CSV table of C-alpha atoms in Angstrom, one decimal:
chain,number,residue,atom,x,y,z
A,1452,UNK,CA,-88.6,130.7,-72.7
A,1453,UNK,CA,-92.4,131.4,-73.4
A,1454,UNK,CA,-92.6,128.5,-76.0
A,1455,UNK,CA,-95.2,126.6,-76.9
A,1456,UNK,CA,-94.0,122.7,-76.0
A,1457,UNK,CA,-95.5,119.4,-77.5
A,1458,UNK,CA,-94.8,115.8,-76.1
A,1459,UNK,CA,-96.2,113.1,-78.0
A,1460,UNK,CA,-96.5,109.8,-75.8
A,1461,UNK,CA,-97.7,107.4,-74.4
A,1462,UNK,CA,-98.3,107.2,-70.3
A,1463,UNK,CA,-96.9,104.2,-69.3
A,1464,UNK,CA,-93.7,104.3,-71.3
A,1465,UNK,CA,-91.0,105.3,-68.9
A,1466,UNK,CA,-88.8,106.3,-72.4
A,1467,UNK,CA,-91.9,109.0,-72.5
A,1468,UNK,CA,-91.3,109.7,-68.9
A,1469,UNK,CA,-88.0,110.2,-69.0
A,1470,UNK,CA,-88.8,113.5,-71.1
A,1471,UNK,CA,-91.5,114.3,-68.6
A,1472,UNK,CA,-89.5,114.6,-65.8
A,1473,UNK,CA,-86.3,116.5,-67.7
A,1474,UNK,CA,-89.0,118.8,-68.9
A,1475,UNK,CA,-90.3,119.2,-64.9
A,1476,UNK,CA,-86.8,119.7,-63.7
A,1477,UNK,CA,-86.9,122.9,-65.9
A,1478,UNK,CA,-90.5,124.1,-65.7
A,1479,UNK,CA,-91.4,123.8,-68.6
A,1480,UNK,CA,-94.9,123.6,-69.7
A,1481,UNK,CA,-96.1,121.2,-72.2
A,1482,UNK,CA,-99.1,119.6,-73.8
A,1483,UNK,CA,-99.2,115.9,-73.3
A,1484,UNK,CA,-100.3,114.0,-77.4
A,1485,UNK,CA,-101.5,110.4,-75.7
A,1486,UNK,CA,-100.5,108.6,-78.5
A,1487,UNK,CA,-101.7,104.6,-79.6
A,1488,UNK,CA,-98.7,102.5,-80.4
A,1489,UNK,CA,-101.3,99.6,-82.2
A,1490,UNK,CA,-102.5,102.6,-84.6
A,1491,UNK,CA,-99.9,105.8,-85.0
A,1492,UNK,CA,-101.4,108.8,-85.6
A,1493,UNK,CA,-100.2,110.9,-89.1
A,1494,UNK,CA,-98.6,112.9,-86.5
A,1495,UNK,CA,-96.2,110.8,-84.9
A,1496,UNK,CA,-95.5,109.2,-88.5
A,1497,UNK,CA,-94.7,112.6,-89.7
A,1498,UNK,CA,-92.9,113.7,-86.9
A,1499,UNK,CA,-90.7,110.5,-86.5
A,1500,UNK,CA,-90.6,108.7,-90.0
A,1501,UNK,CA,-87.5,106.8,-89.2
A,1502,UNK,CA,-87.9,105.3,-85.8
A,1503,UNK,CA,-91.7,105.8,-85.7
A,1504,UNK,CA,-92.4,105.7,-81.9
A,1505,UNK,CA,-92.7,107.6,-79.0
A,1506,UNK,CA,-91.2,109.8,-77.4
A,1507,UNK,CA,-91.5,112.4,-79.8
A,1508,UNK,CA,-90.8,116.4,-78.8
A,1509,UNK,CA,-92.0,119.7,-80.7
A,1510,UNK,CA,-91.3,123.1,-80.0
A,1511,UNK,CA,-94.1,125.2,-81.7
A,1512,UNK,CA,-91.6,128.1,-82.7
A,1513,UNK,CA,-90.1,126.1,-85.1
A,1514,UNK,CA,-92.4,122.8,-85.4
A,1515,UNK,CA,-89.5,121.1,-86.1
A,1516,UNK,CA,-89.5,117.3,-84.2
A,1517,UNK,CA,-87.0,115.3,-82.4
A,1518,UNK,CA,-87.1,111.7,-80.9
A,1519,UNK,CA,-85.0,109.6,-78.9
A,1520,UNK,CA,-85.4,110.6,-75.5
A,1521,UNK,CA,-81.7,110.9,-74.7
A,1522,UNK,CA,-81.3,113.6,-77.1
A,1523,UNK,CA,-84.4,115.2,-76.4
A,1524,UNK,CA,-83.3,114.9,-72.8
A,1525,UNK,CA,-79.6,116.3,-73.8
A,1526,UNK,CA,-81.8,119.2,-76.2
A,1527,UNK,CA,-83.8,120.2,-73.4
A,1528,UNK,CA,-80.7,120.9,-70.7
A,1529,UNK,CA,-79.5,123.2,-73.8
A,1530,UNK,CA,-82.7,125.2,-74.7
A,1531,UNK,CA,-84.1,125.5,-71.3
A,1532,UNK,CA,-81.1,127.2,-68.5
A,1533,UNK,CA,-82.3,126.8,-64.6
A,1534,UNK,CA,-81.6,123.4,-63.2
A,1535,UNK,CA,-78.7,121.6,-65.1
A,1536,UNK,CA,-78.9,118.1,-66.0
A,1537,UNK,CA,-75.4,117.7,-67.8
A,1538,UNK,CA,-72.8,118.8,-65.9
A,1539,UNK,CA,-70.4,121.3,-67.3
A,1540,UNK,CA,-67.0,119.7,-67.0
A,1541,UNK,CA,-66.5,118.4,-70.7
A,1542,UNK,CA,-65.1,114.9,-68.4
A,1543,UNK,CA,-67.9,114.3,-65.9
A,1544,UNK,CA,-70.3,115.1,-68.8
A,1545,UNK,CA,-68.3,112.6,-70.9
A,1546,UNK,CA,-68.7,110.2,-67.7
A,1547,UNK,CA,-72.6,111.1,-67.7
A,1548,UNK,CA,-73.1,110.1,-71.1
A,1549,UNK,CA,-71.3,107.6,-70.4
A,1550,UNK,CA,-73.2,105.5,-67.9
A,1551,UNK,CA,-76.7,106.8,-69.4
A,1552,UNK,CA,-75.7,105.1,-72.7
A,1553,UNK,CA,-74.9,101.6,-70.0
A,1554,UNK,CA,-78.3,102.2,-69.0
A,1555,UNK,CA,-80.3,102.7,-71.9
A,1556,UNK,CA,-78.1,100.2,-73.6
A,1557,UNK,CA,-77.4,97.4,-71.7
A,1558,UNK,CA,-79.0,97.7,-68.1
A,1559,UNK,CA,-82.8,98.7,-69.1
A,1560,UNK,CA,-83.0,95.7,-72.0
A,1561,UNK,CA,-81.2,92.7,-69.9
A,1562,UNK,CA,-83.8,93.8,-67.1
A,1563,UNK,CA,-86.6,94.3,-69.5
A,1564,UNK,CA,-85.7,90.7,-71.3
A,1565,UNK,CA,-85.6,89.6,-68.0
A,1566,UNK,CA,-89.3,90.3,-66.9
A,1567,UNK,CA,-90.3,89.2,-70.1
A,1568,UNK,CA,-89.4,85.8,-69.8
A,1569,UNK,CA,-90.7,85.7,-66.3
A,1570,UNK,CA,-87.4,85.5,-64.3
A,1571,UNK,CA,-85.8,82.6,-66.5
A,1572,UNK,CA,-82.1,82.2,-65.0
A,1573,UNK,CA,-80.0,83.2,-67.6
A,1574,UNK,CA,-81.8,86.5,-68.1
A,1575,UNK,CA,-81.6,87.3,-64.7
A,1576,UNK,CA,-78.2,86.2,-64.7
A,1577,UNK,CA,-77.3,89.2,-67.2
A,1578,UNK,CA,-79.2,91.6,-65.6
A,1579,UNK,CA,-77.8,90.8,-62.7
A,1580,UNK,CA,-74.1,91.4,-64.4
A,1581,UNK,CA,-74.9,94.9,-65.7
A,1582,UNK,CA,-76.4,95.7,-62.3
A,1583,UNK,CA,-73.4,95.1,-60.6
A,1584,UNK,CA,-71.1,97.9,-62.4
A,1585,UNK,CA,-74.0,100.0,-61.2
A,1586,UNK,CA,-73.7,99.0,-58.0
A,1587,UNK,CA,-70.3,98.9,-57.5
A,1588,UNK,CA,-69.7,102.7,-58.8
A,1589,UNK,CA,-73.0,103.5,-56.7
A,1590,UNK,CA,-70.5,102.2,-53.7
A,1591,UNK,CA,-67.9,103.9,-54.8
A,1592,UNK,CA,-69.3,107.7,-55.1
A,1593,UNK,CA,-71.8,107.3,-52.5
A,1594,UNK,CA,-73.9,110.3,-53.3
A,1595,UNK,CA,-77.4,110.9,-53.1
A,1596,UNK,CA,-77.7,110.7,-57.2
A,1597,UNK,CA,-75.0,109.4,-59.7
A,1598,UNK,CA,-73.7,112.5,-60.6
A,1599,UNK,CA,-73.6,114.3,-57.1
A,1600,UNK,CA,-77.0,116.0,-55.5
A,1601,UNK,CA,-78.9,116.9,-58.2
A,1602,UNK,CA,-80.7,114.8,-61.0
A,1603,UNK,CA,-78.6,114.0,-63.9
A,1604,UNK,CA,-79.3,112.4,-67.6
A,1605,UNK,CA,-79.2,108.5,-65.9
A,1606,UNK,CA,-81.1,109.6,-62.9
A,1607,UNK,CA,-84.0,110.0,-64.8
A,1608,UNK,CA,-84.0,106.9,-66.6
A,1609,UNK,CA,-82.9,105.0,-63.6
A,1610,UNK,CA,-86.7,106.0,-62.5
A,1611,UNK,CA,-87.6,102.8,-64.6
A,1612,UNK,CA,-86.0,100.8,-61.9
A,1613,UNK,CA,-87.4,102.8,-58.9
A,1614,UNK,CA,-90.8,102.3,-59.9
A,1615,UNK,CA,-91.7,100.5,-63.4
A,1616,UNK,CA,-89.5,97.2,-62.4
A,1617,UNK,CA,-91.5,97.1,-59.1
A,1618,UNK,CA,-94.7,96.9,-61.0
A,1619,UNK,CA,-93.6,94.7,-63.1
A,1620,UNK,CA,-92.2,92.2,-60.5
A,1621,UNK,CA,-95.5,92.8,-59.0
A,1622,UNK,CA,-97.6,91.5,-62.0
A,1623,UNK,CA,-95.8,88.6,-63.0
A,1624,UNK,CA,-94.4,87.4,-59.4
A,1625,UNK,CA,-91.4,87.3,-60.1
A,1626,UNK,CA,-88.1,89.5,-58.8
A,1627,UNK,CA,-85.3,91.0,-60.4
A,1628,UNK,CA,-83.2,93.2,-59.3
A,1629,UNK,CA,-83.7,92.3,-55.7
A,1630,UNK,CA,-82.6,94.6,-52.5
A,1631,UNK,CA,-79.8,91.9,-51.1
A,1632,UNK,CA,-78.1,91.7,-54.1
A,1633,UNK,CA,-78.3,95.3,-54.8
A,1634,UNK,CA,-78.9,97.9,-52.1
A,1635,UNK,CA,-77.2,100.5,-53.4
A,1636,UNK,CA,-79.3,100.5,-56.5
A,1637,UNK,CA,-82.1,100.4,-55.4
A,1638,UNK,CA,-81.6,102.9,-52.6
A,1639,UNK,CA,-80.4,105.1,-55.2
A,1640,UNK,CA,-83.1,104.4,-57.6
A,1641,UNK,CA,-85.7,105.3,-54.9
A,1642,UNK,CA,-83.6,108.9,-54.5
A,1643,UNK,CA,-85.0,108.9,-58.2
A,1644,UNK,CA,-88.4,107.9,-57.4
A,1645,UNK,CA,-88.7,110.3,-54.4
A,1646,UNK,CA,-88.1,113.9,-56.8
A,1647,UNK,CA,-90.7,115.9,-56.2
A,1648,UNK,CA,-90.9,116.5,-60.5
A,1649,UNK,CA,-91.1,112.8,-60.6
A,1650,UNK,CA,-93.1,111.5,-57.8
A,1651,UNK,CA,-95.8,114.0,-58.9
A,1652,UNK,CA,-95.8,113.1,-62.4
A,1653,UNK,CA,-95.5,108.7,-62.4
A,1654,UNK,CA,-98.2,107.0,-64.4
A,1655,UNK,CA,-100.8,104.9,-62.0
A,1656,UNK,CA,-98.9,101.8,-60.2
A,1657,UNK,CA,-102.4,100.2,-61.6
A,1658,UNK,CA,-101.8,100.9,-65.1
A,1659,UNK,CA,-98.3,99.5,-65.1
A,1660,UNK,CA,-99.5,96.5,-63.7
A,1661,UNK,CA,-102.4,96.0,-66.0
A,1662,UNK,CA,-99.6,97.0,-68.7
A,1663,UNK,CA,-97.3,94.1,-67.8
A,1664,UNK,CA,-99.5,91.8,-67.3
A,1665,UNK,CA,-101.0,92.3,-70.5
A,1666,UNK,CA,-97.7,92.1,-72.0
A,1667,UNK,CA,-96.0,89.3,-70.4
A,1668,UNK,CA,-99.0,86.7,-69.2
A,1669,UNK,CA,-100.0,86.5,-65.2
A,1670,UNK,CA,-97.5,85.3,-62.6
B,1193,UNK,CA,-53.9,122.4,-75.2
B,1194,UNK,CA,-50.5,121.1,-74.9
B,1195,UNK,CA,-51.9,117.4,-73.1
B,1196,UNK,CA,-50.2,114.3,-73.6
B,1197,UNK,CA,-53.2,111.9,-75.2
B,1198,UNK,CA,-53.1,108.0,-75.3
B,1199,UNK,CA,-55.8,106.1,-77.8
B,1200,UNK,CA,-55.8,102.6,-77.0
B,1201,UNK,CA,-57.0,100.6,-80.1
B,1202,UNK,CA,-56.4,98.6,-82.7
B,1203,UNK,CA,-55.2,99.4,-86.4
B,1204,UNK,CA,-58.6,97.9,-88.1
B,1205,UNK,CA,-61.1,99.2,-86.3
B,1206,UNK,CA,-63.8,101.3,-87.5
B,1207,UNK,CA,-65.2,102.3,-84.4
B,1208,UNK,CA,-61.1,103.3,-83.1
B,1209,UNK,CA,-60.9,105.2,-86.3
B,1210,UNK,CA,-63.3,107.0,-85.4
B,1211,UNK,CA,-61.7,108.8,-82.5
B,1212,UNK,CA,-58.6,109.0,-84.9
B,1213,UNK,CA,-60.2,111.6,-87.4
B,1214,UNK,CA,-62.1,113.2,-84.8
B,1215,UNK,CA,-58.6,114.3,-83.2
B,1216,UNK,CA,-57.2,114.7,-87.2
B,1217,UNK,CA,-59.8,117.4,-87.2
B,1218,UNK,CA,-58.6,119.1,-83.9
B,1219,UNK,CA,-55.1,119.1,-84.5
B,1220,UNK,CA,-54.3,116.6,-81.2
B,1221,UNK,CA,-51.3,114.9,-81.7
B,1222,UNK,CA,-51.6,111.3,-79.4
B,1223,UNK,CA,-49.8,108.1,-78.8
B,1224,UNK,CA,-51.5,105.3,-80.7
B,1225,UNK,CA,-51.2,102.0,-78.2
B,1226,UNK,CA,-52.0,98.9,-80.2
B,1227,UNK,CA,-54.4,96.5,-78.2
B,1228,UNK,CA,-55.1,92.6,-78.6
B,1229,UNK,CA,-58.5,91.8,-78.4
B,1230,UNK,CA,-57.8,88.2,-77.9
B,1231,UNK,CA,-55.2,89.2,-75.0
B,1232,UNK,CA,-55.9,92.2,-73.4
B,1233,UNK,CA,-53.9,94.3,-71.5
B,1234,UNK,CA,-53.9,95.0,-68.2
B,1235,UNK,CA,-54.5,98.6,-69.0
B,1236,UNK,CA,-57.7,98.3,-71.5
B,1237,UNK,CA,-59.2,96.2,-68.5
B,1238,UNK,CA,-58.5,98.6,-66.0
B,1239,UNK,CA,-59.2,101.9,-68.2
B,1240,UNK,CA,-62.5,100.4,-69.6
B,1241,UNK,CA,-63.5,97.5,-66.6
B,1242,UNK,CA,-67.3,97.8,-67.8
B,1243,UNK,CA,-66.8,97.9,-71.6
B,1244,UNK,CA,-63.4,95.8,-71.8
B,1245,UNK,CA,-63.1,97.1,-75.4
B,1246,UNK,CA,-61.6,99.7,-77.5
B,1247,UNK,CA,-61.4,102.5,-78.5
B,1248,UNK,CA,-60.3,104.4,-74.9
B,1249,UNK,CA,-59.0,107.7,-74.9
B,1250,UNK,CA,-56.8,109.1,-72.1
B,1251,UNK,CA,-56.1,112.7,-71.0
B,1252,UNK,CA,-52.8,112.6,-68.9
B,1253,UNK,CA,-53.1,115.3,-67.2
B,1254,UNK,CA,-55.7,113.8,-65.4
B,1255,UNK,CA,-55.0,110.4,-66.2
B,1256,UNK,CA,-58.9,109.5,-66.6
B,1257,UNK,CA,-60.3,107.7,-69.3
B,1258,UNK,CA,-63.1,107.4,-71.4
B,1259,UNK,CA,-64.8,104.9,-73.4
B,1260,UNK,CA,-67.6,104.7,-76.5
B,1261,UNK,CA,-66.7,106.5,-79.3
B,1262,UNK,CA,-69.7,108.9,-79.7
B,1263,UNK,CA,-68.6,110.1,-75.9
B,1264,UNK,CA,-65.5,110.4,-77.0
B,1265,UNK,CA,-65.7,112.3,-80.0
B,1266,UNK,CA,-68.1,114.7,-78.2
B,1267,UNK,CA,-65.4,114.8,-75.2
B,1268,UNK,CA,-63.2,115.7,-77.7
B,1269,UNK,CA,-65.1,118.5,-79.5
B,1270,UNK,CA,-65.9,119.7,-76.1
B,1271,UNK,CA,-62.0,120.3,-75.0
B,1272,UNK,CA,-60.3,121.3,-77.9
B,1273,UNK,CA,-61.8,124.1,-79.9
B,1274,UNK,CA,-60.9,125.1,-83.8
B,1275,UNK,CA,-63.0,122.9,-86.3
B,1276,UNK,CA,-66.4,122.2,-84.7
B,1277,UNK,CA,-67.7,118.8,-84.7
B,1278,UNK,CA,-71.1,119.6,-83.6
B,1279,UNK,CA,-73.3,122.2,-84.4
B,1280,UNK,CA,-73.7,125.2,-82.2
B,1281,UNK,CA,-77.5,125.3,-82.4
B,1282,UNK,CA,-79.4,123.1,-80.2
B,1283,UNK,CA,-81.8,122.1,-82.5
B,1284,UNK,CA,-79.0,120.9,-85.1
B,1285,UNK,CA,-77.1,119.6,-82.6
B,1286,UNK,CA,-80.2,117.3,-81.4
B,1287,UNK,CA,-80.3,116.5,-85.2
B,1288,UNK,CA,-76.5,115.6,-85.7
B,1289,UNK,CA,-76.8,113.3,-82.0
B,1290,UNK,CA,-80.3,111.2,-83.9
B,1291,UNK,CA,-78.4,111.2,-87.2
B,1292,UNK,CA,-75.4,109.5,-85.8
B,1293,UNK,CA,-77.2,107.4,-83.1
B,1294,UNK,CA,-79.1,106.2,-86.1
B,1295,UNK,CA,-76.2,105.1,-87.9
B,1296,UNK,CA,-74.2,103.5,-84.8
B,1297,UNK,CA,-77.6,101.8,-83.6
B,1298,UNK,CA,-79.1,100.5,-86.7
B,1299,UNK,CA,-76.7,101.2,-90.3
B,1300,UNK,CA,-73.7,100.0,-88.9
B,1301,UNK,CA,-74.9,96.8,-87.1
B,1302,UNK,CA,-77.4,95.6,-90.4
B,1303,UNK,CA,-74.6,95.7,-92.8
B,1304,UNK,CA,-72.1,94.0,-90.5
B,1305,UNK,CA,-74.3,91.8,-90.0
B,1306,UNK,CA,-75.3,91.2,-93.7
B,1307,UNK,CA,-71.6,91.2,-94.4
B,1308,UNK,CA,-71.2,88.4,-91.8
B,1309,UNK,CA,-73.7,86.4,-93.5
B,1310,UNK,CA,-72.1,86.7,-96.8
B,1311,UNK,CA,-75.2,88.9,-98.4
B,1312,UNK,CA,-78.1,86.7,-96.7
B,1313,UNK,CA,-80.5,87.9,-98.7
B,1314,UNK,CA,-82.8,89.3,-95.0
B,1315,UNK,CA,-79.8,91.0,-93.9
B,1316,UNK,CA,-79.6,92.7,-96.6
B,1317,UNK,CA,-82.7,93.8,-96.9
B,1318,UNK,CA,-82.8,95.0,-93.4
B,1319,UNK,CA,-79.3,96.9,-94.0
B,1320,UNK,CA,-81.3,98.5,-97.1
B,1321,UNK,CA,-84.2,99.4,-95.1
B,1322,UNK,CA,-81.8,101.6,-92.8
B,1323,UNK,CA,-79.7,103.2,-95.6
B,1324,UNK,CA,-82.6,103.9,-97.8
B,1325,UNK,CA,-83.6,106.6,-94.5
B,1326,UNK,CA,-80.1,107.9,-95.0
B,1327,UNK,CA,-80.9,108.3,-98.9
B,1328,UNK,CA,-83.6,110.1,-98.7
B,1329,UNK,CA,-82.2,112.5,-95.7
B,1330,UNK,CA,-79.0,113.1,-98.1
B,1331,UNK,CA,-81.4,113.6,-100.9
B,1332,UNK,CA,-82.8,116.6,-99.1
B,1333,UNK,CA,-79.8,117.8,-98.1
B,1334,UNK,CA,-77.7,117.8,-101.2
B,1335,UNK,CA,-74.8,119.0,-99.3
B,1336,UNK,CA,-71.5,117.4,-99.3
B,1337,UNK,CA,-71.9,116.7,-95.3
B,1338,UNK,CA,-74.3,115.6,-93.5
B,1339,UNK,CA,-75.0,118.5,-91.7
B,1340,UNK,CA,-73.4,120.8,-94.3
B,1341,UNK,CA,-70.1,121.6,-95.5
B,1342,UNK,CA,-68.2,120.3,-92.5
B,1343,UNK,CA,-67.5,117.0,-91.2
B,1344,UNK,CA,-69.4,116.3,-88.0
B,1345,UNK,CA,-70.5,113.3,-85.7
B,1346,UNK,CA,-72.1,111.0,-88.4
B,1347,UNK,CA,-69.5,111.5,-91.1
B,1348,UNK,CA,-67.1,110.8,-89.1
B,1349,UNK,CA,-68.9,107.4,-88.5
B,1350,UNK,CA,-69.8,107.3,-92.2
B,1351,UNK,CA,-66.2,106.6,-93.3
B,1352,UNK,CA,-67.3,102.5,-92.6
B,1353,UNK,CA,-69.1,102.8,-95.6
B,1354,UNK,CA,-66.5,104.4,-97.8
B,1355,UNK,CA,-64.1,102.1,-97.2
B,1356,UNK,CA,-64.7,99.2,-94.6
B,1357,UNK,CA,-67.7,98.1,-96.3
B,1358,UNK,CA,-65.9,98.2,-100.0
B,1359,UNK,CA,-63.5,95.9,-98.3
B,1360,UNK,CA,-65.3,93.7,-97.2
B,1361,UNK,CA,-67.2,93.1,-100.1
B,1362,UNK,CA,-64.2,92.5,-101.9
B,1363,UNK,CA,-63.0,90.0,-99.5
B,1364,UNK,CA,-66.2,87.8,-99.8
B,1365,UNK,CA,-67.2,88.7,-103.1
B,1366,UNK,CA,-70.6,90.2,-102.1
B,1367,UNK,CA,-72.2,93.7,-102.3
B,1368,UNK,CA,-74.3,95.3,-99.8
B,1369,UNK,CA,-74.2,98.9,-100.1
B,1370,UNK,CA,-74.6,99.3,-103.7
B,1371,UNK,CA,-74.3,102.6,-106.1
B,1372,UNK,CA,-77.5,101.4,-108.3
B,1373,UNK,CA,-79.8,101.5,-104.9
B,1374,UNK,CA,-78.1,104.1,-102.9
B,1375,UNK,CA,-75.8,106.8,-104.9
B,1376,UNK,CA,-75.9,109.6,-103.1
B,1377,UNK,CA,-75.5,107.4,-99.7
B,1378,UNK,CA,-71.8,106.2,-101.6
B,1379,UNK,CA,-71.6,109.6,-103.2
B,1380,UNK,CA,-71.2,111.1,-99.5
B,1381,UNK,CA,-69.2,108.0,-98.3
B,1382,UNK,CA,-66.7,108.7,-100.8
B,1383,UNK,CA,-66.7,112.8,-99.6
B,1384,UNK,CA,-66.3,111.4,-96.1
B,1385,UNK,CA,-63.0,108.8,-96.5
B,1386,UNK,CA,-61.3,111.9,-99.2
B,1387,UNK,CA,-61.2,114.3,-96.6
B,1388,UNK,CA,-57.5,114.6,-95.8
B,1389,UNK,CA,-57.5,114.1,-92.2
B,1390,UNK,CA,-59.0,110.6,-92.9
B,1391,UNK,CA,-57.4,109.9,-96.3
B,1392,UNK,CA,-53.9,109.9,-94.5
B,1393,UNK,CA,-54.9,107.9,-91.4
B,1394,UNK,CA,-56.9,104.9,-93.1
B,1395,UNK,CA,-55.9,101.3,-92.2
B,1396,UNK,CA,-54.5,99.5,-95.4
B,1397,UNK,CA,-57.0,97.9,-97.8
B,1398,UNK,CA,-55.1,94.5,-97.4
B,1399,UNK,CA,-55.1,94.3,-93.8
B,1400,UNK,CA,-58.7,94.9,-93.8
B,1401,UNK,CA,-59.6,92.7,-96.5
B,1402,UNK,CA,-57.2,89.9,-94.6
B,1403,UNK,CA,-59.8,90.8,-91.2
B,1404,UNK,CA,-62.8,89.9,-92.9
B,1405,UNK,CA,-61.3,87.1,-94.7
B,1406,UNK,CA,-60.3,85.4,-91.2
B,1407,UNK,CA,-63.2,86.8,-89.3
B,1408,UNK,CA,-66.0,85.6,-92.2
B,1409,UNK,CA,-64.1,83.2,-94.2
B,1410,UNK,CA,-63.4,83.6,-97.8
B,1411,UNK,CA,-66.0,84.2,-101.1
């Protein structure tokens, strides 16, 4: 599709690089809105006034906006053919929404929280619980990805672990989700890391760090 | 599909009622199995060991399950065909999956939780806050759906608020979602609970009413 593509974000988000890297496993082109979370632009309060954040996707066709990155994810596997990222099997892509909706829900917050309050026990503790149904189905299907081979809708967010929680752990001193407790996570979220449409497109390690410790004090 | 389908819930639940109208709409006769939250089975554990809650749908033929009702629902549009939940377009579809995401993430929890707090005056305002979005979406719409003339994805979900809510409010003498603030919001509530396939499968009044009396305590 010769469409003219619009991705209004900010760099170090890895909810806005989640779309990024959907959009790079089908080639697609896009135009990159940075966008300042401490003073929205008209556009991102016009194109998201409900949720009013980031990311937010246009197709120029149509101008017509959608946010949330799991259903721009989910949008962009239906507009764009080439690579799948759902599988077709109405059950595994039950399963795959599935375990992206653990992720985004549960998994990414508790690990989140956890950095936040710099490694306090009881954060870690749930992190450390959702982890482990990771891990254990990681054990369990032992492929490369989630899904199989290929990338699929939890793959790319799991890209938060392979490389933001690192930076993160970096800034503050601190670890989380730690390689004894779970190898099989992180192995798999370095498969994530390693894409070539993700490896080339991950916002400066620097960044991230200056990010978090803005965010969340110095170790 | 002639498939033998199990739905492991229980009688009161919105989010189990759910799945119930969604296979009302497709014609799928299933076996209701009655779960205890406070003593669950061996089965819920083993069909949903991440979750450990209902609702769970089973396919027999394949014996897998799966769990979270906006998976479900779209598991279920996805295998039987006749009335479509979600739109066709991928645009609307996108649309329908914020709509209801909306809803489940942000409608439904604020006025639960400003039921649970007997009308706490924040609660309520953040529960207004959310429904006042849906008020003005329904506004521009003026259709008797959501998305149209149809039930889809957040109707289905809507029916909390055509008759859970009322409930509720009866049973501790509070109102949350009220006509004055938000008619057309009730107006398409109502148009949700009087379709047929949900109008013949709701939970009674009183047992509802006795829920949130135990679960919140009386007026």
């Amino acid at each position: 599709m010769a469409e003219k593509v619009k991705l209004y974000g900010v760099e170090v988000s890895p909810f806005v690089c989640r779309v990024k890297y959907a959009l790079n496993l089908k080639g697609v082109n896009y135009e990159f809105i940075q966008e300042d979370l401490d003073n929205k632009s008209p556009d991102l309060l016009k194109y998201n006034p409900v949720l009013k954040n980031v990311p937010v996707l246009r197709l120029l066709h149509n101008g017509n906006p959608i946010s949330e990155s799991l259903v721009i994810i989910e949008y962009i596997d239906d507009v764009w053919k080439g690579v799948p990222i759902m599988p077709k099997d109405a059950y595994e892509k039950a399963q795959a929404r599935f375990w992206a909706k653990f992720f985004v829900d549960k998994c990414h917050p508790a690990i989140f929280k956890a950095i936040g309050s710099h490694g306090e026990k009881q954060d870690v503790a749930e992190a450390h619980e959702h982890l482990q149904f990771l891990e254990n189905e990681l054990n369990v299907k032992g492929s490369k990805f989630f899904g199989g081979d290929n990338m699929g809708l939890i793959d790319i967010c799991a890209t938060f672990i392979g490389y933001w929680v690192g930076a993160a752990e970096e800034a503050l001193g601190i670890e989380v989700v730690t390689k004894d407790k779970f190898p099989k996570v992180i192995e798999w979220a370095h498969n994530c890391i390693n894409c070539q449409v993700v490896k080339d497109d991950l916002p400066s390690r620097e960044s991230l760090i200056a990010y978090y410790t803005r965010r969340f004090g110095k170790a």
